[in-house]
CSV table of C-alpha atoms in Angstrom, one decimal:
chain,number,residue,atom,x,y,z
A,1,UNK,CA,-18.6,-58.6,33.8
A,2,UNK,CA,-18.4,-62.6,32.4
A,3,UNK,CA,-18.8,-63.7,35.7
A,4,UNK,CA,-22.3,-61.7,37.4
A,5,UNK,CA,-23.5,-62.9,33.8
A,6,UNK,CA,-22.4,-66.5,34.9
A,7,UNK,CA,-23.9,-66.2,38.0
A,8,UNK,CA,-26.9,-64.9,36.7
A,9,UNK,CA,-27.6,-67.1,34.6
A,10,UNK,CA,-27.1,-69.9,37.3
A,11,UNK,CA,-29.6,-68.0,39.3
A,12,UNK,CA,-32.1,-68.1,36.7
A,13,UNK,CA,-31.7,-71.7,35.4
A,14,UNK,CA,-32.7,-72.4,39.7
A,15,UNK,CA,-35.5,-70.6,39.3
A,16,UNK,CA,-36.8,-72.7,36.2
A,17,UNK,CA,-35.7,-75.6,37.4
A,18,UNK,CA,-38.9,-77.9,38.6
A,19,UNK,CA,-40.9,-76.5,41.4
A,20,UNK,CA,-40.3,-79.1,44.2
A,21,UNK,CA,-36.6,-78.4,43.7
A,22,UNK,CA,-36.7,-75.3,44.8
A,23,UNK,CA,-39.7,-75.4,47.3
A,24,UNK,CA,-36.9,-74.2,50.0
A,25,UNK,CA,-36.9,-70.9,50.3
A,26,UNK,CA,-36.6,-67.6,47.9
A,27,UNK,CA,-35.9,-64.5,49.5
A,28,UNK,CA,-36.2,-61.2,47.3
A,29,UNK,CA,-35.9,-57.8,48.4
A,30,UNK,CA,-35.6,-54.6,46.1
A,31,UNK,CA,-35.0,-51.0,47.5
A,32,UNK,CA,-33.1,-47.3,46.9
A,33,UNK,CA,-30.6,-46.4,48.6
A,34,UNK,CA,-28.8,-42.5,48.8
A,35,UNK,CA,-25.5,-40.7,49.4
A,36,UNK,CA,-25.0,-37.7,49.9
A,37,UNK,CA,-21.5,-36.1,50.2
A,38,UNK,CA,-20.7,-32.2,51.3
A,39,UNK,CA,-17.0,-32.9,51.4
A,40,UNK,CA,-14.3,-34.8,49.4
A,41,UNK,CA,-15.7,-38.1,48.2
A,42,UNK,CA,-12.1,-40.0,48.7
A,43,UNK,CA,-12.3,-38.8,52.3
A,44,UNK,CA,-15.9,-39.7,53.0
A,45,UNK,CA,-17.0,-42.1,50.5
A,46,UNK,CA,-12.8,-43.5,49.7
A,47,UNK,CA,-14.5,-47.3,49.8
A,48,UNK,CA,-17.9,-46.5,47.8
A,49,UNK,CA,-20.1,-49.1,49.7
A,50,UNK,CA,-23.4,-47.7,47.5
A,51,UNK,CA,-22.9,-45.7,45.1
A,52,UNK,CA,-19.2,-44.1,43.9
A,53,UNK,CA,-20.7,-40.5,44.2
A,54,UNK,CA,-23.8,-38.7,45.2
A,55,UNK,CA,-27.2,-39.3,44.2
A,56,UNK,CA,-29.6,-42.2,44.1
A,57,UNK,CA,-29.1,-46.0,43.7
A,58,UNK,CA,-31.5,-49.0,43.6
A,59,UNK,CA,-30.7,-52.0,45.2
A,60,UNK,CA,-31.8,-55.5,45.4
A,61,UNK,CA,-30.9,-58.8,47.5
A,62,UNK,CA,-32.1,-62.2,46.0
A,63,UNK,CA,-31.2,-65.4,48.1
A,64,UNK,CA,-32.4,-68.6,46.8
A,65,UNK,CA,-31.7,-72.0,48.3
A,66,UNK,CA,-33.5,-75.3,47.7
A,67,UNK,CA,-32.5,-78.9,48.0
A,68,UNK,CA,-33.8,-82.4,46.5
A,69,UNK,CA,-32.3,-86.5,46.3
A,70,UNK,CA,-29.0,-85.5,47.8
A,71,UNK,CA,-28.2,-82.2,45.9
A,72,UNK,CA,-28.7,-78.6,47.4
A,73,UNK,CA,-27.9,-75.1,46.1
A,74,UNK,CA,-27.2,-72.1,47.7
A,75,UNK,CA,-27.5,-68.6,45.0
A,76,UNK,CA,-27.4,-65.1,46.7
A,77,UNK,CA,-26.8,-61.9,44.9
A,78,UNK,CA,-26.3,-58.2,46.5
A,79,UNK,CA,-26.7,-55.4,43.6
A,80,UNK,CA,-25.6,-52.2,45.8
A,81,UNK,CA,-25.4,-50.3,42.0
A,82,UNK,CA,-23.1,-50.3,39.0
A,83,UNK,CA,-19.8,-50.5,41.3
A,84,UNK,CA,-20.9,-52.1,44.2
A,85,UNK,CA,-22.1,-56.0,43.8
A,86,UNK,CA,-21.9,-59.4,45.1
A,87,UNK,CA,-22.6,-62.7,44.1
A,88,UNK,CA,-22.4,-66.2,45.3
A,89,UNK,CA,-23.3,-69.8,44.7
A,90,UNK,CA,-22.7,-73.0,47.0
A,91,UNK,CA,-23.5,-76.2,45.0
A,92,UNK,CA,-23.2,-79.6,46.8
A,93,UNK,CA,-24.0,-83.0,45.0
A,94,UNK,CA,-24.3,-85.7,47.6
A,95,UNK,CA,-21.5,-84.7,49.4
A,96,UNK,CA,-19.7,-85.9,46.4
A,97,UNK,CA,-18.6,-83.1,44.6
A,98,UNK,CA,-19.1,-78.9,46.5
A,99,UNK,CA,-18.6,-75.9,44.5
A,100,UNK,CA,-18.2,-72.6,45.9
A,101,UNK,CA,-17.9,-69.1,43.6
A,102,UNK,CA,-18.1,-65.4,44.2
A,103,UNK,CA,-18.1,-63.0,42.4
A,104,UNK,CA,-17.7,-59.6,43.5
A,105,UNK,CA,-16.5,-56.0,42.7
A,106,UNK,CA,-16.6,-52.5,44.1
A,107,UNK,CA,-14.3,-48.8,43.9
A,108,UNK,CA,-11.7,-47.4,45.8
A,109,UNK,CA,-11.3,-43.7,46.1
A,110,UNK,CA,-7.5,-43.0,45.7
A,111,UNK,CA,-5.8,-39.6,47.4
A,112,UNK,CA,-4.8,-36.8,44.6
A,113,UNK,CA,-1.7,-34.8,45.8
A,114,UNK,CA,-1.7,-31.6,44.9
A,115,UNK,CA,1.7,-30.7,45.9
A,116,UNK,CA,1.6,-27.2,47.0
A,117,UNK,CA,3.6,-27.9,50.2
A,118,UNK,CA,6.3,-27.8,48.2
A,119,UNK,CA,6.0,-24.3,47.2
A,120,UNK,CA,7.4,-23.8,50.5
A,121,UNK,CA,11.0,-23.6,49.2
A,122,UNK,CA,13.5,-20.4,49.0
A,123,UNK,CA,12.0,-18.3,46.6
A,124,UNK,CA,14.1,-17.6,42.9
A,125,UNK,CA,17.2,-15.4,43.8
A,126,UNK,CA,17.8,-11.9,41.9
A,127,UNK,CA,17.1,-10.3,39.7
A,128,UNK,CA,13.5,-12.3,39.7
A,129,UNK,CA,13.0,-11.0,43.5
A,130,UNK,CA,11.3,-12.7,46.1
A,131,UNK,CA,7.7,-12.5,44.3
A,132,UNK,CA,8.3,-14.0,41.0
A,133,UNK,CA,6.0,-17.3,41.2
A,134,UNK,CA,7.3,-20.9,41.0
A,135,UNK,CA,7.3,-22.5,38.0
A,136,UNK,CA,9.8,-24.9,36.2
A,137,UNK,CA,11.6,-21.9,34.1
A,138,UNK,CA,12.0,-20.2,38.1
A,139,UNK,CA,13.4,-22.7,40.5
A,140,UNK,CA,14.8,-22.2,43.4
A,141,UNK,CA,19.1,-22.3,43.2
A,142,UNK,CA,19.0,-21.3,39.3
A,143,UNK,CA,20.5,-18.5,38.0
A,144,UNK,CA,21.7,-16.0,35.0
A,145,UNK,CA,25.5,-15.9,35.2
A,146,UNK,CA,25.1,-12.5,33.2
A,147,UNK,CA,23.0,-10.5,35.9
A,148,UNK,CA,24.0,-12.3,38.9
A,149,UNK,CA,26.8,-13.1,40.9
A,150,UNK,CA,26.6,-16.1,42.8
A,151,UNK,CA,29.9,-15.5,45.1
A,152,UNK,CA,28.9,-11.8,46.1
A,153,UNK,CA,24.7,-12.1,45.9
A,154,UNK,CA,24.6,-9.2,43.7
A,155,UNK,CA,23.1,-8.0,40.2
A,156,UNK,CA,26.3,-7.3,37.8
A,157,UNK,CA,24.0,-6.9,35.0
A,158,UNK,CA,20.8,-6.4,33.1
A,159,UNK,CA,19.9,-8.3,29.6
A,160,UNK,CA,19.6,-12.2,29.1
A,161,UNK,CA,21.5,-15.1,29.4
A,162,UNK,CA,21.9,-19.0,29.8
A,163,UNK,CA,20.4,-20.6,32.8
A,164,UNK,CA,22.5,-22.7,35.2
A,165,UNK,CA,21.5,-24.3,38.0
A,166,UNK,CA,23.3,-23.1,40.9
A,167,UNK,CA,24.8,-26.2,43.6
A,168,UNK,CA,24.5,-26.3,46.5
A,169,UNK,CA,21.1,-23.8,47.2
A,170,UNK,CA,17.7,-25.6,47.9
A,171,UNK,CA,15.8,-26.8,45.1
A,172,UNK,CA,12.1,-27.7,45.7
A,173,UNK,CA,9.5,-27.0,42.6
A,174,UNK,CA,6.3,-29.7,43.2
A,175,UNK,CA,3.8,-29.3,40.0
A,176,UNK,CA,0.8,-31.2,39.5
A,177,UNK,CA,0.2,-31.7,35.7
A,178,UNK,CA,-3.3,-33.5,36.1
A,179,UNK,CA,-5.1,-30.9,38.8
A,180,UNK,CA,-8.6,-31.6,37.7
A,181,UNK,CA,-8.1,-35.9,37.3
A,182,UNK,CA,-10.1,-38.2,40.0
A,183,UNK,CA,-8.4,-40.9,40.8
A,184,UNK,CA,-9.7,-44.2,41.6
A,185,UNK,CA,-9.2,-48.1,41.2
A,186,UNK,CA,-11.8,-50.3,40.4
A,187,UNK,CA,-11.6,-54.0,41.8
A,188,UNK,CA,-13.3,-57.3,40.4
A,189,UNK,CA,-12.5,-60.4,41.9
A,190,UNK,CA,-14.1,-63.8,41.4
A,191,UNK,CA,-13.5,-67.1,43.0
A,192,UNK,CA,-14.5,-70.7,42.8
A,193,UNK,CA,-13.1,-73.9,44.7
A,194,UNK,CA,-14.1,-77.3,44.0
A,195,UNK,CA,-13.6,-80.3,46.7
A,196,UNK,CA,-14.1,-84.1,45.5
A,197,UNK,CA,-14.6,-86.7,47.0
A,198,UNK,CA,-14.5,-90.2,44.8
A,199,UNK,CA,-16.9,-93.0,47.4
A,200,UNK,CA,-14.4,-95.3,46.2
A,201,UNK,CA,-11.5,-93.1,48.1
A,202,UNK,CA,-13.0,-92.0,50.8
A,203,UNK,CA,-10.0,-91.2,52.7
A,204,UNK,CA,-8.9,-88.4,50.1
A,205,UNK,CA,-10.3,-85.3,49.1
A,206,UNK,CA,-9.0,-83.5,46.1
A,207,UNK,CA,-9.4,-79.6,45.6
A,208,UNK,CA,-9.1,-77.3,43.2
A,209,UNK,CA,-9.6,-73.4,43.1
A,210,UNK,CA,-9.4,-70.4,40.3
A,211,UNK,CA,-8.7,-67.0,41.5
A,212,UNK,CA,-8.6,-63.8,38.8
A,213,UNK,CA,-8.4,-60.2,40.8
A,214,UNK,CA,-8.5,-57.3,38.0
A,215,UNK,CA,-7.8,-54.0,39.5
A,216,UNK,CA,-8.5,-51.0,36.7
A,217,UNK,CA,-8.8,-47.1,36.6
A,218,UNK,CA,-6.3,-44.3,37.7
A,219,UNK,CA,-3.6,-43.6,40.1
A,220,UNK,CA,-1.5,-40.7,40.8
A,221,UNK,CA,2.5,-41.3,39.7
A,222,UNK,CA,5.2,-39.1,40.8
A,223,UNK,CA,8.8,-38.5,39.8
A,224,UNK,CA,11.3,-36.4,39.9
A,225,UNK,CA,14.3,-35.0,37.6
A,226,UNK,CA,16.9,-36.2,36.1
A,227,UNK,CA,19.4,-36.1,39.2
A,228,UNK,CA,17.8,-34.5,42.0
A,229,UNK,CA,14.6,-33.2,43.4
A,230,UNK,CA,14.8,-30.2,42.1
A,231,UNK,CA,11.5,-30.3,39.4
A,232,UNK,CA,8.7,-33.2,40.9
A,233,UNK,CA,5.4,-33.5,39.3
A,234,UNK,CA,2.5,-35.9,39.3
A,235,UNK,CA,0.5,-37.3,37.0
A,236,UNK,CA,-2.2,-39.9,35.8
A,237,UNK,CA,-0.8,-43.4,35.3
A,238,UNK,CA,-2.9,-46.0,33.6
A,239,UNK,CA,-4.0,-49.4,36.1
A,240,UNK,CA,-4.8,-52.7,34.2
A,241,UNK,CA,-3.7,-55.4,36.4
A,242,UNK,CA,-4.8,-59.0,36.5
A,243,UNK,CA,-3.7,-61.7,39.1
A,244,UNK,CA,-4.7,-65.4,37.9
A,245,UNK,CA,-4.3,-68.0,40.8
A,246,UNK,CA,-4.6,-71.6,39.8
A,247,UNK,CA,-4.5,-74.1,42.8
A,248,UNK,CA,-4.7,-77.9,43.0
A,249,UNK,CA,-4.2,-80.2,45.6
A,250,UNK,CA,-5.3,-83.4,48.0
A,251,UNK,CA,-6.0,-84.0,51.6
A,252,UNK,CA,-6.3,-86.6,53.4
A,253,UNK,CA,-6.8,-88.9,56.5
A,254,UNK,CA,-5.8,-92.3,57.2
A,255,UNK,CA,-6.1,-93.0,60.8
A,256,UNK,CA,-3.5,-91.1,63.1
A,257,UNK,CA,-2.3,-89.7,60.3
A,258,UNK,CA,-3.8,-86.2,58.3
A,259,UNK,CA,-2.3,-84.0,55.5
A,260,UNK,CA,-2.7,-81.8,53.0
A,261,UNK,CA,-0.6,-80.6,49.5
A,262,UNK,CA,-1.7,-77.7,47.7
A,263,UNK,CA,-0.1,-76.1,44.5
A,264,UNK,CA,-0.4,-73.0,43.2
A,265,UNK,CA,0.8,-70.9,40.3
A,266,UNK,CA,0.1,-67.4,40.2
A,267,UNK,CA,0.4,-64.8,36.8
A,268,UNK,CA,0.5,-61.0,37.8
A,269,UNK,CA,0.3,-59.3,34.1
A,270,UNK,CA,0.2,-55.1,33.7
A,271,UNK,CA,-1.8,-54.4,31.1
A,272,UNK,CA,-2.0,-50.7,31.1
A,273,UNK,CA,0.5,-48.2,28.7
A,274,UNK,CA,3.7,-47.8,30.8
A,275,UNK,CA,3.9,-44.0,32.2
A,276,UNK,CA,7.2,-41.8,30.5
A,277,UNK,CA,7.7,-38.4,30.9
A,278,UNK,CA,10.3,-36.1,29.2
A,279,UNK,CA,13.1,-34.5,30.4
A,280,UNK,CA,15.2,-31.2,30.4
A,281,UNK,CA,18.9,-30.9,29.5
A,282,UNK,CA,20.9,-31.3,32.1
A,283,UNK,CA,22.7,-27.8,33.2
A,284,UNK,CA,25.3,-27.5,35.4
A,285,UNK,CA,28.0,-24.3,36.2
A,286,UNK,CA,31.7,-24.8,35.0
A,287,UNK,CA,34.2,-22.7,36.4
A,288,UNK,CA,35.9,-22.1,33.4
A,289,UNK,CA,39.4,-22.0,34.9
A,290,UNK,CA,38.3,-19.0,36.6
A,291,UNK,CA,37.4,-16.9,34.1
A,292,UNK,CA,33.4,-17.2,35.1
A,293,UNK,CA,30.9,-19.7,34.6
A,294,UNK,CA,29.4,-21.3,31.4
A,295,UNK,CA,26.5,-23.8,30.1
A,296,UNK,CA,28.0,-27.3,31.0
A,297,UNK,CA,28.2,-30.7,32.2
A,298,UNK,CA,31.7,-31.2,33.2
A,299,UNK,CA,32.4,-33.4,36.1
A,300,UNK,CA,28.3,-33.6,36.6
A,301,UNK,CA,27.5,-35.8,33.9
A,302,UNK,CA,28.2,-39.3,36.0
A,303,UNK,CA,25.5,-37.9,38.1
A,304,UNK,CA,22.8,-37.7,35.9
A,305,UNK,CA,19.6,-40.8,35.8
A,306,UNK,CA,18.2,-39.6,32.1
A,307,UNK,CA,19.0,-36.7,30.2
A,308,UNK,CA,17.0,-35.2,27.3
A,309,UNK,CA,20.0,-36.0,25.0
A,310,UNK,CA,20.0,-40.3,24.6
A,311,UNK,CA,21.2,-41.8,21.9
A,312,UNK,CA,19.0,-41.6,18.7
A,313,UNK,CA,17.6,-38.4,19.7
A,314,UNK,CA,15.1,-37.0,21.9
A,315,UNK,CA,12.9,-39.2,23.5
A,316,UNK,CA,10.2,-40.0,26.7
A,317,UNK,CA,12.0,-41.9,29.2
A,318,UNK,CA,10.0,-44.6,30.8
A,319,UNK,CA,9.4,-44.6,34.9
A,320,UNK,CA,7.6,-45.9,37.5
A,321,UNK,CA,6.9,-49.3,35.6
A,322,UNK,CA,5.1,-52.1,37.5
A,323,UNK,CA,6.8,-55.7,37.0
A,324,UNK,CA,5.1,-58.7,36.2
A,325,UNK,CA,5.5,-61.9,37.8
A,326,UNK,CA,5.1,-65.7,38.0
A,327,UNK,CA,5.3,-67.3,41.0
A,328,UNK,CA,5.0,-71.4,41.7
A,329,UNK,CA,4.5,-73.0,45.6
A,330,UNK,CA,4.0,-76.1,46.8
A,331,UNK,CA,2.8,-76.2,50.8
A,332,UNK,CA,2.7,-79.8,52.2
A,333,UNK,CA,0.8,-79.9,55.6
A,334,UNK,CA,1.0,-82.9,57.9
A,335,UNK,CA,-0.3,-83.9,61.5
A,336,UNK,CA,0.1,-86.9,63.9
A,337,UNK,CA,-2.4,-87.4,66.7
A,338,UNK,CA,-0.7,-89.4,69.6
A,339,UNK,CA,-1.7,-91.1,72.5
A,340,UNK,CA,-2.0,-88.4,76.3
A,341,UNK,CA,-3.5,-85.6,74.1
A,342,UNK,CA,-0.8,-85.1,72.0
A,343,UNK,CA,-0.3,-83.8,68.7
A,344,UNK,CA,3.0,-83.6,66.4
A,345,UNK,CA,2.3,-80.9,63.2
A,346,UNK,CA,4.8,-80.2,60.7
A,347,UNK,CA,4.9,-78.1,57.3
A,348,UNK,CA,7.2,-77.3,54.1
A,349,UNK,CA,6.1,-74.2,52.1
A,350,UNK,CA,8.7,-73.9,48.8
A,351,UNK,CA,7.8,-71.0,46.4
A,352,UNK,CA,9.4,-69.5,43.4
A,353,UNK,CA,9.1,-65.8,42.1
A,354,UNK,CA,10.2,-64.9,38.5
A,355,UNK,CA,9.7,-61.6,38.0
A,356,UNK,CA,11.0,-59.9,34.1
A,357,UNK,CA,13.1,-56.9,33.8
A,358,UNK,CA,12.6,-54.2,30.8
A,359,UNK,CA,15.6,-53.0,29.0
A,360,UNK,CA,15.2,-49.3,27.1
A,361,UNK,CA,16.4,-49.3,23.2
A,362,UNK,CA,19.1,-47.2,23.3
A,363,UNK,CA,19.7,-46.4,26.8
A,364,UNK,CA,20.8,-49.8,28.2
A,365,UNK,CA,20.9,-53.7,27.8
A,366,UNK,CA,20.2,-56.3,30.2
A,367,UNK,CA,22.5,-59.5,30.4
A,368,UNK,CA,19.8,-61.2,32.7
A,369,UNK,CA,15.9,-60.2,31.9
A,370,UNK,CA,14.7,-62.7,34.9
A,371,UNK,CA,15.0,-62.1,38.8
A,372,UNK,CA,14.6,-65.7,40.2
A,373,UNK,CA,13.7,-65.6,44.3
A,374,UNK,CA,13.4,-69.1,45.7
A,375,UNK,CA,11.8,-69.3,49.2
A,376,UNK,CA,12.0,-72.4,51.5
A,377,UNK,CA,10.1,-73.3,54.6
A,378,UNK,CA,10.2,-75.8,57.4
A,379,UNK,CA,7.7,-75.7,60.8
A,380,UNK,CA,7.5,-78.5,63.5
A,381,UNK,CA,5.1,-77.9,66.3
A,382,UNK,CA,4.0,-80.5,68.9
C-alpha cells in the first residue's frame, strides 16, 4: 500500500503545482460499477476485474498531464475498488533524465478441490460391509486379522483387534480438512525504470529499474501418507511471497556500432509459516513364520517417507515447502549495421540461481544447503 500512497501523493503535489504547469489537460471521471454472480465466483469472477465478490463498487479514473520549459508529466490512476487498482506516472526532464512507475494490484480466485472423486475406490472389506462410509479409521485394503481372513475372504471372528493394512488391494481415501476455506491470491506489483542520458555523453544511455511482486493470501496444499496414496488430504497453506528485481545497465551507439548490458539480481523470499501435517504409525502385516499375521514393520520400514515415530518423539513433519532463491544475470546485446542492408546481431545471457535447501532437526542433515545452477548463452544472427 506504500506505493498508491507514493503515487498519490505525486498526483497531488501536480495538482498544486503552479497553474500554467499543468494547463494541459486533467481528465477526471468517477462512477459505480456492479457484479453480480449466481454461480461459483472462481469460475466466473477467478480474475476479479471490479470487485472480488458481489455487490457494488465505486470507481474513478484521474489522468493528468501537463508540460512546461522542457519538463512534462504524465499521472493516471484507475481505482476499480479495494482489490482492483492501477497507477502510473511518466516523468521526463528535458529528455535528460525519464522515469516510468506503476503501481498495480488486483485478486485471483484459486480452485478448491474437494476430493470426492476419490471416494470412488473399493469400499472397506468385511466385516465393515460394502456401506460403511470412508473415513481414515475405514480405508480401503485395511483389515482386522482377528475377524478376517485375508487368504479365504472370510469372517473367522467377531470382537476387536489391531488394524493392518492389507498389500496389495487398492487404497484411495481423498479428505478435505478445510471444506468451507476460499482460496485466493492477492497480487501487488510495482515498477519504476529510470533512463539517463548525461549531454556530455550523448552516445550512452544508462538505465536502471526496481521491480517488487508480493503475491499474499491462500492456496490449497495436498499430500499424501507416509508411503503411499493410501490417506490424501488438502488443506490451507499460507502465501507470502516477495520477488525484488534490481536492474542496472548502459546502451549505447557509436556509429555502426549499438549495444546494450543489463544486470540483474533477483531475491525470491517465502515469507509465510511452512505447511506440516502429522502422521500415522506406519502398519504393515508380518507373516509371522506362518503362524498368522501381527502389528509390524518388518521388511516395510525402508519404504516409509515420515513416520509418526522420529527421533525425539512425536512431531509435525514439514511438506510442500517453497524454496527461496537468488539469482544474478548479466545479458550483453550487440549489433553491427553493414553496408547492402545488412545487419550482424550477437548476444551472451550468463545467469546464476542459488536456491537454499532446509534440513529437519532430527530427521536428517544436509552436507550441501545451496543448489548452484549456472546458465550460459551465446546467439549470432545476421
Amino acid at each position: 500500500m506504500q506505493y498508491v500512497k507514493w503515487v498519490l501523493a505525486v498526483s497531488m503535489a501536480a495538482l498544486l503545482a503552479p497553474s500554467h504547469l499543468l494547463a494541459a489537460e486533467v481528465s477526471v471521471e468517477v462512477g459505480v460499477a456492479g457484479v453480480g454472480i449466481s454461480d461459483d465466483a472462481k469460475r466466473v469472477n477467478e480474475y476479479s476485474v471490479i470487485r472480488p465478490d458481489q455487490g457494488a463498487e465505486v470507481t474513478g479514473k484521474v489522468d493528468l498531464t501537463g508540460a512546461e520549459n522542457g519538463v512534462s508529466v504524465d499521472v493516471q490512476a484507475d481505482y476499480m475498488g479495494s482489490r482492483d487498482q492501477k497507477y502510473g506516472l511518466e516523468l521526463d526532464v528535458k529528455r535528460i533524465l525519464k522515469l516510468d512507475a506503476s503501481y498495480d494490484t488486483f485478486m485471483h480466485w484459486l480452485d478448491h478441490d474437494e476430493m470426492k472423486y476419490l471416494d470412488a475406490a473399493i469400499p472397506p472389506p468385511p466385516p465393515a460391509g460394502p456401506n460403511t462410509p470412508l473415513n481414515p479409521n475405514s480405508v480401503p485394503g485395511f483389515f482386522d486379522p482377528t475377524t478376517f481372513d485375508p487368504v479365504a475372504g472370510t469372517v473367522t471372528a467377531t470382537g476387536g483387534g489391531p488394524t493392518v493394512q492389507q498389500i496389495g488391494r487398492a487404497s484411495v481415501y481423498g479428505e478435505d480438512l478445510t471444506p468451507r476455506t476460499d482460496f485466493s491470491i492477492v497480487r501487488r506489483e510495482s515498477k519504476s525504470h529510470a533512463d539517463l542520458t548525461i549531454p556530455q555523453l550523448p552516445n550512452l544511455t544508462f538505465h536502471a529499474g526496481y521491480r517488487v511482486e508480493e503475491r499474499e493470501g491462500t492456496e490449497q496444499s495436498i499430500g499424501m501418507s507416509k508411503c503411499t496414496s493410501c490417506h490424501i488430504t488438502g488443506q490451507g497453506r499460507e502465501v507470502d511471497e516477495s520477488t525484488k528485481d534490481l536492474t542496472a545497465g548502459v546502451n549505447g551507439k557509436f556509429g555502426l556500432l549499438t549495444f546494450d548490458y543489463t544486470y540483474l539480481d533477483r531475491v525470491f523470499r517465502e515469507n509465510g509459516d511452512d505447511p506440516s501435517r502429522w502422521y500415522d504409525p506406519a502398519l504393515s502385516p508380518v507373516n509371522n513364520n506362518g503362524s498368522g499375521y501381527q502389528v509390524g514393520n518388518g521388511t516395510f520400514d525402508n519404504r516409509i517417507l515420515y513416520d509418526y515415530d522420529q527421533p525425539g518423539g512425536p512431531a509435525a513433519r514439514l511438506y510442500d515447502l517453497t524454496p527461496e532463491s537468488d539469482k544474478e544475470s548479466h545479458v550483453l546485446k550487440a549489433k553491427v549495421d553493414l553496408p547492402m542492408n545488412t545487419s550482424v546481431m550477437g548476444s551472451f545471457v550468463n545467469t546464476t540461481v542459488k536456491s537454499k535447501k532446509i534440513e529437519e532437526a532430527g530427521v536428517f542433515t544436509l552436507g550441501d544447503k545451496t543448489l548452484e545452477t549456472t546458465y550460459d548463452a551465446y546467439g549470432m544472427k545476421a
